[in-house]
Coordinates of C-alpha atoms and ligand atoms in Angstrom, one line a residue:
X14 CA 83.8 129.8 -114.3
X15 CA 82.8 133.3 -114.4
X16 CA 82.8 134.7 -111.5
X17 CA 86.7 133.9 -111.5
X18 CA 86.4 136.6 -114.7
X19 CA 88.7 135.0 -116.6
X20 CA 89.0 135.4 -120.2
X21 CA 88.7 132.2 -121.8
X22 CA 89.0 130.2 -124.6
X23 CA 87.1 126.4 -125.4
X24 CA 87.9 124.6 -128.1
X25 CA 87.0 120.8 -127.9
X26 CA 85.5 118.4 -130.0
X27 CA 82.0 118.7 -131.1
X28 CA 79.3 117.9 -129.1
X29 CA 80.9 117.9 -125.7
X30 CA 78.8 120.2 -123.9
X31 CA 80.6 123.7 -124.9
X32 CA 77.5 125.9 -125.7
X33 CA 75.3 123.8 -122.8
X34 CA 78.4 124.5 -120.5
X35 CA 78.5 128.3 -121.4
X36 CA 74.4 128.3 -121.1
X37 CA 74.3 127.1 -117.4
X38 CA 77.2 129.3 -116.3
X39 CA 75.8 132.4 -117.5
X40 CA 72.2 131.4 -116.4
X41 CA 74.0 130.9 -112.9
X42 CA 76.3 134.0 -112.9
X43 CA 73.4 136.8 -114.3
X44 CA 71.0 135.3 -111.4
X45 CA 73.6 136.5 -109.0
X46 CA 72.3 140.4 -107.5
X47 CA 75.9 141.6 -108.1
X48 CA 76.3 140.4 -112.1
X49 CA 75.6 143.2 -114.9
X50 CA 74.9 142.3 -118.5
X51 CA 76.5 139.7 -119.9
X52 CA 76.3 138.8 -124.2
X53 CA 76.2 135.6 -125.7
X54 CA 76.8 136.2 -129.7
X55 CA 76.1 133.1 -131.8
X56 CA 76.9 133.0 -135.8
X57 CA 73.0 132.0 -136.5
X58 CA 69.4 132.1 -135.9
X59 CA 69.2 128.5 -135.3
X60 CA 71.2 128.6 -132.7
X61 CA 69.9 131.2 -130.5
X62 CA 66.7 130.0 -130.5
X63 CA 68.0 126.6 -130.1
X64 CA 69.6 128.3 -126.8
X65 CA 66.2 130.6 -126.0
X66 CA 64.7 127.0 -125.8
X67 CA 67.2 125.0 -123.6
X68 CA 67.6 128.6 -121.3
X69 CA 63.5 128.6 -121.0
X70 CA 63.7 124.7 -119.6
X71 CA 66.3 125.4 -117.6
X72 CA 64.7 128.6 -115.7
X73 CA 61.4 127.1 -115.6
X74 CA 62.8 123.8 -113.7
X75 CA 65.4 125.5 -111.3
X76 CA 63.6 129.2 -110.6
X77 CA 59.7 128.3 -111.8
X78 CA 59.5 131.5 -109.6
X79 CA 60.7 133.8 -112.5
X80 CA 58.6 134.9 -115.1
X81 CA 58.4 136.5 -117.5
X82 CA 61.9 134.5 -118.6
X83 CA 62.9 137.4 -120.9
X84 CA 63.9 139.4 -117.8
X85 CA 66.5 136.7 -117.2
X86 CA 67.1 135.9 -121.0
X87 CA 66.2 137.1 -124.3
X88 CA 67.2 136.3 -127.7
X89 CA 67.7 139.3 -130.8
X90 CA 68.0 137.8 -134.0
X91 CA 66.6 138.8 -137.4
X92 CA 63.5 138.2 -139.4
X93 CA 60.0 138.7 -139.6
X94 CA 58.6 137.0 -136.7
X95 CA 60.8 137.9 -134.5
X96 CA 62.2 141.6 -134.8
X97 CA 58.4 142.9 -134.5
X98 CA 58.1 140.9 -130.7
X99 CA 61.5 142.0 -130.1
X100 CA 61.4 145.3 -130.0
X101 CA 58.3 145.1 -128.1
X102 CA 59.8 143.4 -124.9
X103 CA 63.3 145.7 -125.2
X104 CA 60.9 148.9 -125.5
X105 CA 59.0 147.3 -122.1
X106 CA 61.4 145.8 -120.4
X107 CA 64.9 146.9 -121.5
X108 CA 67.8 144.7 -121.6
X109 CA 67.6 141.9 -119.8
X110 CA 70.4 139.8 -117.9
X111 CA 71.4 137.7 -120.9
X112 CA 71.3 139.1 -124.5
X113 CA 71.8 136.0 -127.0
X114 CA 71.6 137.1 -130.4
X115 CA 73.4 137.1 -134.1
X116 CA 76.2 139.7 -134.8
X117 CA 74.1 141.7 -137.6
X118 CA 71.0 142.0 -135.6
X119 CA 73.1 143.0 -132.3
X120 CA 74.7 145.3 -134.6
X121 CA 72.5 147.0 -135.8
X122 CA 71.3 147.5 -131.8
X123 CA 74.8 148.5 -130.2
X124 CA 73.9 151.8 -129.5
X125 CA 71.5 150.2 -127.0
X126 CA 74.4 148.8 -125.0
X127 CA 75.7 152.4 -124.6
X128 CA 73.8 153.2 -121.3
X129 CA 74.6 149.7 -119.8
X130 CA 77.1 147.9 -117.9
X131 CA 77.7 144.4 -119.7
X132 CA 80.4 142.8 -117.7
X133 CA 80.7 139.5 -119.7
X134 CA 80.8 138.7 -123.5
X135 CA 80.7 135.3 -125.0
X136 CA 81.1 134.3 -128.2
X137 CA 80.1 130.5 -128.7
X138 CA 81.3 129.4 -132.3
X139 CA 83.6 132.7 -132.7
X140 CA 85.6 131.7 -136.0
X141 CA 82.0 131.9 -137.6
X142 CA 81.1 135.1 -135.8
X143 CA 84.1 136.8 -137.2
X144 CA 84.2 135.2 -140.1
X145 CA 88.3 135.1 -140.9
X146 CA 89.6 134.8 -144.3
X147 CA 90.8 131.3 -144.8
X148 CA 94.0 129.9 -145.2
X149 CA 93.3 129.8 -148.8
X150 CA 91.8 133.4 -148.6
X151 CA 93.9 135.8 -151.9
X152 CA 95.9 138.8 -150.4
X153 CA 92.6 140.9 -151.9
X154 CA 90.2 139.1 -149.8
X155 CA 92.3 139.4 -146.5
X156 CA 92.9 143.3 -146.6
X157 CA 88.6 143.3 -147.9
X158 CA 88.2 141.7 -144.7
X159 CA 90.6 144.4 -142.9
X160 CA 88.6 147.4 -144.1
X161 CA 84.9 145.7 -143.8
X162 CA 85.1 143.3 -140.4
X163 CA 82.4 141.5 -139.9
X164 CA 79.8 142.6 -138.3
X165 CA 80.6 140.2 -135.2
X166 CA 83.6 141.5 -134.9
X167 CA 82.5 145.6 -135.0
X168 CA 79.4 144.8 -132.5
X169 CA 82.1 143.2 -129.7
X170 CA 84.5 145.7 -130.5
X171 CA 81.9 148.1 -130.0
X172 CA 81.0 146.6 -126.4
X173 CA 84.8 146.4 -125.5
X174 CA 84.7 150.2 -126.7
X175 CA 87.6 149.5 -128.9
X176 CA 87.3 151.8 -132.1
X177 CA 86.9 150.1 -135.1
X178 CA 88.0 152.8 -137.0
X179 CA 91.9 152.2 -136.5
X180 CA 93.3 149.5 -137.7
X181 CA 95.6 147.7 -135.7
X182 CA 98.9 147.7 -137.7
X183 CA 99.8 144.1 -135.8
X184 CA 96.7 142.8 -137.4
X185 CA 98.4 142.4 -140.6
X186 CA 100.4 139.7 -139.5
X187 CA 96.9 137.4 -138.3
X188 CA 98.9 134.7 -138.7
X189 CA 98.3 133.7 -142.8
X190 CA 101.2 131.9 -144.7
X191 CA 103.3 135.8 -145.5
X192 CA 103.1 136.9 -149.0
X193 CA 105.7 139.5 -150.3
X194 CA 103.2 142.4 -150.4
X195 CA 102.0 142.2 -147.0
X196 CA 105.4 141.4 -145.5
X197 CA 106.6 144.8 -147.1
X198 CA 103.1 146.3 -145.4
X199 CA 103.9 145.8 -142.2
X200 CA 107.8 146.8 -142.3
X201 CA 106.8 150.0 -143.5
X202 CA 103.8 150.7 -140.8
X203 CA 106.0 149.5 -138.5
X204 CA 108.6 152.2 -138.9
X205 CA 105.9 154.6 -139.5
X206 CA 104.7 153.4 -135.9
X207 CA 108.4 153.7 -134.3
X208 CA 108.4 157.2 -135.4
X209 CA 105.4 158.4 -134.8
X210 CA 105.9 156.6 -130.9
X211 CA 109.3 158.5 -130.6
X212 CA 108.0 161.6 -131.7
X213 CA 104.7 161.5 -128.8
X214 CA 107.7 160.6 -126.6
X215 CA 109.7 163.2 -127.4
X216 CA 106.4 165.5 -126.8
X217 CA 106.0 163.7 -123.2
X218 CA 102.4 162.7 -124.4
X219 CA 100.8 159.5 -124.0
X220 CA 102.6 158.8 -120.7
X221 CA 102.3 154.9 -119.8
X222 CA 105.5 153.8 -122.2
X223 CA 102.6 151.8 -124.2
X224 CA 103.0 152.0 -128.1
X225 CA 100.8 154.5 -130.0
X226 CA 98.9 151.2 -131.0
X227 CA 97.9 150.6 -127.9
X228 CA 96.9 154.3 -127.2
X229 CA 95.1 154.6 -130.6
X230 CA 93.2 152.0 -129.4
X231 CA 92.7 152.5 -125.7
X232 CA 89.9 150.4 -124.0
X233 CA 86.8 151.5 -122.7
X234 CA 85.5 148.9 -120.7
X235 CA 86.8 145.9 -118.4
X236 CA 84.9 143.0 -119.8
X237 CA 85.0 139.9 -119.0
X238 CA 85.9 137.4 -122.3
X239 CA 84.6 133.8 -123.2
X240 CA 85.0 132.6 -126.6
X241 CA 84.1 129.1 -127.9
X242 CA 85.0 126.4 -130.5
X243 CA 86.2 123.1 -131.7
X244 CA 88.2 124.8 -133.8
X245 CA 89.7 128.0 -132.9
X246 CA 92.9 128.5 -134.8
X247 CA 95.8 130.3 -134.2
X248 CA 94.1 133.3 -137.2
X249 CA 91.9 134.0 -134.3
X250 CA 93.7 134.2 -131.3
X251 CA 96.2 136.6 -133.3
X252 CA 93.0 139.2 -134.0
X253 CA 92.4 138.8 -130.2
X254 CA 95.8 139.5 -129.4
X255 CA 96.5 142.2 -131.9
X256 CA 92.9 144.0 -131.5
X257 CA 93.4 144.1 -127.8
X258 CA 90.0 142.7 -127.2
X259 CA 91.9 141.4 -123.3
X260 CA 93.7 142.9 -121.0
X261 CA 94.8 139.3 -119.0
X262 CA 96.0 136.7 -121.4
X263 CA 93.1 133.8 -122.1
X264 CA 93.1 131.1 -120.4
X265 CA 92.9 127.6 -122.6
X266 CA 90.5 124.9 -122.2
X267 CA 91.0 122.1 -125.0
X268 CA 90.6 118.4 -124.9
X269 CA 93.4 118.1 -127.7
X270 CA 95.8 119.5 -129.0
X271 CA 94.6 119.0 -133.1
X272 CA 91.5 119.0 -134.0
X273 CA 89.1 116.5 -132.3
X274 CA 86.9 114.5 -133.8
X275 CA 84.2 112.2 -132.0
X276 CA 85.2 109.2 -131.8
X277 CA 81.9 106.9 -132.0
X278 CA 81.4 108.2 -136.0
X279 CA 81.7 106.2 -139.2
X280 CA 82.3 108.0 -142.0
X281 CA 81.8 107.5 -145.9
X282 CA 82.6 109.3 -149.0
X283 CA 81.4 108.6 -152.5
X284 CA 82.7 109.4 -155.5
X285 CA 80.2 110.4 -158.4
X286 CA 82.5 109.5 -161.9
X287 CA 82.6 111.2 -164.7
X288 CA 80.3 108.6 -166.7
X289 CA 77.8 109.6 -163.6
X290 CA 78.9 106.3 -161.4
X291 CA 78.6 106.4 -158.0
X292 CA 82.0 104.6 -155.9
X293 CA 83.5 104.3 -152.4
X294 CA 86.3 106.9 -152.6
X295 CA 89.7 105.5 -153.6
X296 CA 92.3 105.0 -150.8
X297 CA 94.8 108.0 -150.2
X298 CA 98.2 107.3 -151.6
X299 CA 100.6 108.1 -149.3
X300 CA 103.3 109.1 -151.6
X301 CA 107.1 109.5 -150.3
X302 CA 108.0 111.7 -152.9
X303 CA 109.3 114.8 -150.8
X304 CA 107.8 117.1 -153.7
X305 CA 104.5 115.8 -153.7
X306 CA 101.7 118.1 -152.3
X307 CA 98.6 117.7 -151.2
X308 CA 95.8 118.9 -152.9
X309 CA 95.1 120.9 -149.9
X310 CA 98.6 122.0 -149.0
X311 CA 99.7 123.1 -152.8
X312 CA 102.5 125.0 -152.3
X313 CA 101.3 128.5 -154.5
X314 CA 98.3 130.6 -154.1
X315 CA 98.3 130.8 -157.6
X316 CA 98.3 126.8 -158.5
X317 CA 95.8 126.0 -156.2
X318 CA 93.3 128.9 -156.9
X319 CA 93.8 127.8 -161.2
X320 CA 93.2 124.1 -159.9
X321 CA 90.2 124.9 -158.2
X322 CA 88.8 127.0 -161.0
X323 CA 89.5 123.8 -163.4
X324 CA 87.6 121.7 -161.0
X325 CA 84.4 124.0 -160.5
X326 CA 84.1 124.4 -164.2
X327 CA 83.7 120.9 -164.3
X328 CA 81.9 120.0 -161.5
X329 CA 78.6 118.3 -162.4
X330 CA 76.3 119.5 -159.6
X331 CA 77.3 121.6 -156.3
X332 CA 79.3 124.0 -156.9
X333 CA 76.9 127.0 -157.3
X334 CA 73.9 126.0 -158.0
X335 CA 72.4 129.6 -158.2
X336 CA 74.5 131.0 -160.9
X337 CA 73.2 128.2 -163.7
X338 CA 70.1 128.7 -165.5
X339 CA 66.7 127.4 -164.0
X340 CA 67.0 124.3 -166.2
X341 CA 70.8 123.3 -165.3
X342 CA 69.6 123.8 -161.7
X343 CA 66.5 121.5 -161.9
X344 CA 68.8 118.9 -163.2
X345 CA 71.3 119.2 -160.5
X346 CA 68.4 118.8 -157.6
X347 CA 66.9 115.9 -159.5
X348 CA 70.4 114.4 -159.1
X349 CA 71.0 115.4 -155.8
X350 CA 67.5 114.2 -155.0
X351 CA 68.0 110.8 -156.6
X352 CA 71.5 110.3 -154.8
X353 CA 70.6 111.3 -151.4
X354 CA 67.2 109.2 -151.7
X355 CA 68.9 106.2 -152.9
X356 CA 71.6 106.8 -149.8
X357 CA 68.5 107.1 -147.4
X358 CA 66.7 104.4 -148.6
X359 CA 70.4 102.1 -148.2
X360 CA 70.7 103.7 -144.5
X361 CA 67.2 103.5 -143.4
X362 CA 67.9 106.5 -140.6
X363 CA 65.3 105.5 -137.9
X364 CA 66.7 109.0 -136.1
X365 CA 67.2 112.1 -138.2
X366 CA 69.5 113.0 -140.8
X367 CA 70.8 116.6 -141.4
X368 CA 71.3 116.7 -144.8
X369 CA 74.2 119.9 -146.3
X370 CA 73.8 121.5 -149.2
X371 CA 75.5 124.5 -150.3
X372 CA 73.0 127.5 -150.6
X373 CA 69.8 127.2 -148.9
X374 CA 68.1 129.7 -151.6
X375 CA 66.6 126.9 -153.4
X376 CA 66.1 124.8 -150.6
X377 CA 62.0 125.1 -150.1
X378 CA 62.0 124.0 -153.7
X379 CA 64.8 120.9 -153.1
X380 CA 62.8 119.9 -150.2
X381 CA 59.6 119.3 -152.6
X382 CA 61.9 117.4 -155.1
X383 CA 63.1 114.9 -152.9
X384 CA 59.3 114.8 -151.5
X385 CA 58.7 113.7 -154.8
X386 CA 61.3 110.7 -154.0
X387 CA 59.1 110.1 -150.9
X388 CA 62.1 111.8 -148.6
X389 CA 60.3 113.5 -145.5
X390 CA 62.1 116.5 -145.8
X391 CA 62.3 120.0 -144.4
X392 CA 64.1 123.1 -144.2
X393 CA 66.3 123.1 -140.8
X394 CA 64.9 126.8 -139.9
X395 CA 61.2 125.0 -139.4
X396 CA 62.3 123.2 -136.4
X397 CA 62.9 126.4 -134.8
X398 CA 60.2 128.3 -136.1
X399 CA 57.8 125.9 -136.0
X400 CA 57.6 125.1 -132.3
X401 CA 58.1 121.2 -132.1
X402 CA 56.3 119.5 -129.8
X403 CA 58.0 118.2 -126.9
X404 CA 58.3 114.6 -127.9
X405 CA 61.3 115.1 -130.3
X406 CA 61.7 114.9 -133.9
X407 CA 59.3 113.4 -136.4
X408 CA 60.8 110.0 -136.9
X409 CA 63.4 109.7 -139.7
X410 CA 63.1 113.3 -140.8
X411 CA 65.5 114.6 -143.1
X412 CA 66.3 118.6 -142.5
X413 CA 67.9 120.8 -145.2
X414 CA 70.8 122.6 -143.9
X415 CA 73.6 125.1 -145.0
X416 CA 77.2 124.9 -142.8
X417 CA 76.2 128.5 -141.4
X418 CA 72.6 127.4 -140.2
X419 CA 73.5 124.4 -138.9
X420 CA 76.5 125.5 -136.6
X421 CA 76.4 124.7 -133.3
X422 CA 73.4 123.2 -133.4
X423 CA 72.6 120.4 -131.4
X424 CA 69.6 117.6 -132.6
X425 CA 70.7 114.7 -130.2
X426 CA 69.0 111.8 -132.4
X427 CA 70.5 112.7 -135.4
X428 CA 72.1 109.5 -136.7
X429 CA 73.5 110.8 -140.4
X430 CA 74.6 113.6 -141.7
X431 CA 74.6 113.5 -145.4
X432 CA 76.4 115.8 -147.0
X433 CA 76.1 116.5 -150.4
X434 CA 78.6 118.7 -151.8
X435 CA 82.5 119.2 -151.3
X436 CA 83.9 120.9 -147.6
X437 CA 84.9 124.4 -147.9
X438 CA 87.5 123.0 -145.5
X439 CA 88.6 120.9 -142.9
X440 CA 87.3 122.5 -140.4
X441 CA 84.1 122.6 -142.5
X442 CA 84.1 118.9 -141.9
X443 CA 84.7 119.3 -138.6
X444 CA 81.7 121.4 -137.8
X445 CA 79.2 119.2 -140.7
X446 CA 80.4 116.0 -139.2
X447 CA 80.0 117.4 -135.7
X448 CA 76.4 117.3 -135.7
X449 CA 75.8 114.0 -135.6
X450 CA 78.1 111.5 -132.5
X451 CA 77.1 114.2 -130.0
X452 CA 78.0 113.8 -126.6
X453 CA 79.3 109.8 -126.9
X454 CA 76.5 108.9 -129.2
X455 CA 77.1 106.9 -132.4
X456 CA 76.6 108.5 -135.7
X457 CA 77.1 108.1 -139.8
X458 CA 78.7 111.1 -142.1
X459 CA 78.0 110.2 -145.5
X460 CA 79.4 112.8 -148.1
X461 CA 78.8 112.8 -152.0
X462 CA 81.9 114.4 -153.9
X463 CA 82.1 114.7 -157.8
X464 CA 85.3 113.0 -158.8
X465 CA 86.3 116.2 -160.1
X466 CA 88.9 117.1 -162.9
X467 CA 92.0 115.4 -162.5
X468 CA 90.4 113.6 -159.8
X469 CA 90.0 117.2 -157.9
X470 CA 87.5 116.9 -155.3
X471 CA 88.4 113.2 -154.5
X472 CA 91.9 114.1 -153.6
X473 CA 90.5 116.7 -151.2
X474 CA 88.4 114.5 -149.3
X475 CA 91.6 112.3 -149.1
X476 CA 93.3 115.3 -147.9
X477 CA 90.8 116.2 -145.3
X478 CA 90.7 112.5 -144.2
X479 CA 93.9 112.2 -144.0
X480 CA 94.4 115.6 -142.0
X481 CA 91.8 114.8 -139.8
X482 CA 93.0 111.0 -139.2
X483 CA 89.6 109.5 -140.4
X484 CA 89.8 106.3 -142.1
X485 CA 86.4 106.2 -144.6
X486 CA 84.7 103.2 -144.4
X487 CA 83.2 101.5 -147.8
X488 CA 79.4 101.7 -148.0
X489 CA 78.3 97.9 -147.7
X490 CA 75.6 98.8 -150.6
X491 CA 78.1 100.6 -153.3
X492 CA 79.9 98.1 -155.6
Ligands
ATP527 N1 76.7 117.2 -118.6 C1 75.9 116.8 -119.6 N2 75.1 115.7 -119.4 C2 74.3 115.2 -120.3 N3 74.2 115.8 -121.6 C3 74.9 116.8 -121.8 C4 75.8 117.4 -120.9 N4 76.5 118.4 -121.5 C5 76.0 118.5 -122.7 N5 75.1 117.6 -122.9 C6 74.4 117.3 -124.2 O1 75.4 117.2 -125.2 C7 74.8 117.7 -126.4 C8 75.9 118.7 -127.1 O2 75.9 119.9 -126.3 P1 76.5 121.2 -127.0 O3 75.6 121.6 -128.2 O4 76.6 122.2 -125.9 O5 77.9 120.8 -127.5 P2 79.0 121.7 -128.2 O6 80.3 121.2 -127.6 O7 78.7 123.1 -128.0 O8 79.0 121.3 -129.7 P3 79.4 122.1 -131.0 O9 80.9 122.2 -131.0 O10 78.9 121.2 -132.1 O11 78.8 123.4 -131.0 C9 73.5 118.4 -126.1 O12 72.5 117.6 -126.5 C10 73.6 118.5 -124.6 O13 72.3 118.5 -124.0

């Protein structure tokens, strides 16, 4: 797949084998004498050491013969224990073949990368690496993100010597529903553009017949482009496009054309009522009313932003836990912690459950509440940190986890997800769902949604159902 040097895009369901797939490629491309450095960014800690790990197996059992394996691999990611050892084996050894590591820490090393030939970048889970305003996102947020990118996207641009400084004009147009300003944005730079092309013209500079754009821009390097996940939308490959970040177009490789979903995966959704009762969420309605909306598809900005507000103010327990007062919050983990303990004790996992909560700041502290329920529970991060023994996971663990530490991350016994709060989005549910059904297993998503006012967060898990063809199942032990 790589040495054809293709740029390419993946996007199929969760749990197929994408990151795996990308793994054993690039393992079997770097050991080749004629390969240079090649850059697998990942959105989180988790998962580069969850790749460090399978990379280390790999090696020993095909090339036992290597060693130490950080000549072939190493991972760069932030914190503590890690940055100290880091810079150790860099300072020693310099780069090896394979860099894995998380956009800020890579980041805030690309001026290592200066004196070396990487010839291949990957970017496994890229619509969390670059972090694109949503479809949702206010006009304010989208040109925030314009003027502060991510730090994913300024470390690749930086490797594909693409300054970050100039804004591609193109850009504006990354493929969000139009609002007036914007649309009146880009007419205007675009004339601006026209003219300033004619007059370089006119001055015989440039040469080439490109736009100025593309001059502004002007590529350093010829690198080869991989990028990765079940759900790269359209917002992306227009910032590809328009940020020049490939010379040939991408070549895609997708099992579906919407968004797939495993198929061996029950899922459930309960509905907490105002008077604090727990329910199997209502059917959807399918109403033939031309002017009825979803919730998820209202048809202003404005409406659905004032709905949403409405909602949160209301909503009894998720929706940010960190900004009530110490008491509020205690509350709102003794209810979480009763719900998901009475859930787990209905289920009886025998595998592991990955249980979603919003913010992982108080997590340590959630983690001894639902102790206190006799829940085995731990923060996701000590799997990775805490060197597991071989055998697997400790049977029916429960591990705290937020949406951006748990992408991409691959426990193959997990049997439920639980997640208790209300998707960000559908592709939210996509990636939460995802980690449980991997690779043709069988799996149970359970999520917990406040009713909401008006009925607010129900109606958005019917949306997200119904966008995503899922067809809940009632929980046998919910009346
Ligand atoms: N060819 C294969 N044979 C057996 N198991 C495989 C194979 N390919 C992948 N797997 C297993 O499938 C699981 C999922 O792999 P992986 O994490 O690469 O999927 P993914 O498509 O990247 O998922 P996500 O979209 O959630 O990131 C892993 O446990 C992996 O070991």
């Amino acid at each position: 797949m790589l040495s054809r040097r293709n740029n390419i895009l993946v996007r199929q369901t969760t749990g197929t084998g994408k990151t795996l797939g990308l793994v054993i490629a690039l393992l079997s491309y770097s050991l080749q004498p004629s390969s240079n450095t090649a850059v697998l960014v990942v959105p989180n800690r988790e998962l580069a050491l969850q790749i460090e790990g399978w990379a280390d197996k790999l090696l020993q059992r095909a090339y036992p013969e290597i060693k130490p394996r950080y000549r072939v691999l190493q991972r760069f990611v932030s914190g503590s224990p890690y940055e100290s050892e880091q810079k150790r084996v860099l300072k020693r050894h310099g780069l090896p073949k394979i860099v894995v590591g998380t956009p800020r820490c890579l980041l805030e090393m690309a001026p290592v990368f200066d004196d070396v030939l990487v010839d291949t970048v990957v970017v496994d889970e890229i619509d969390a690496v670059l972090k694109l305003p949503g479809k949702y996102a206010s006009t304010k947020q989208v040109l925030l993100r314009k003027e502060k990118p991510a730090p994913g996207q300024l470390f690749i641009e930086h490797l594909l010597g693409i300054d970050t400084g100039m804004i591609n004009q193109r850009e504006i147009i990354e493929g969000r529903g139009m609002q007036q300003v914007r649309l009146k944005k880009v007419r205007l730079d675009r004339s601006k553009i026209k003219k300033k092309d004619e007059a370089k013209e006119e001055n015989g500079g440039g040469g080439g017949g490109g736009s100025v754009v593309v001059r502004e821009l002007g590529r350093r390097r010829e690198v080869q482009l991989v990028v990765s996940s079940a759900t790269a939308n359209h917002r992306l490959r227009n910032l590809i496009g328009a940020r020049q970040w490939v010379s040939k177009p991408l070549v895609v490789l997708r099992d579906t054309e919407a968004i797939g979903m495993p198929s061996d995966t029950q899922h459930f959704c309960l509905v907490i009522d105002n008077e604090e009762s727990i329910r199997n969420i209502a059917p959807r309605i399918v109403s033939d009313d031309e002017n009825h909306q979803d919730d998820l598809v209202v048809s202003s900005y404005a409406r659905y932003q004032e709905r949403k507000k409405q909602a949160d103010k209301q909503n009894p327990w998720v929706s940010d836990v960190m900004r009530r007062s110490s008491e509020q919050q205690a509350t709102v983990m003794q209810l979480m912690a009763e719900v998901a303990s009475n859930v787990l004790q209905a289920i009886q996992p025998r595998g592991t459950t990955i249980l979603f909560v919003r913010s992982d700041a108080n997590s340590r502290q959630f983690a001894d509440v639902l102790r206190s329920y006799g829940v085995v529970a731990r923060d996701i991060m000590t799997r990775y940190s805490d060197q597991p023994a071989d055998g697997g996971e400790e049977a029916g663990i429960v591990y705290l986890a937020t949406e951006e530490a748990a992408r991409g991350i691959d426990i193959p016994d997990t049997e439920l997800v639980l997640i208790l709060d209300v998707p960000k989005s559908i592709s939210s549910y996509v990636h939460l769902s995802g980690r449980t059904g991997r690779f043709g297993r069988t799996g149970k998503v359970l999520t917990v949604v406040p009713v909401g006012r008006h009925g607010w967060y129900e109606s958005k898990m019917q949306a997200i159902f119904g966008s995503l063809q899922i067809t809940p199942q009632n929980a046998p032990f919910v009346e």
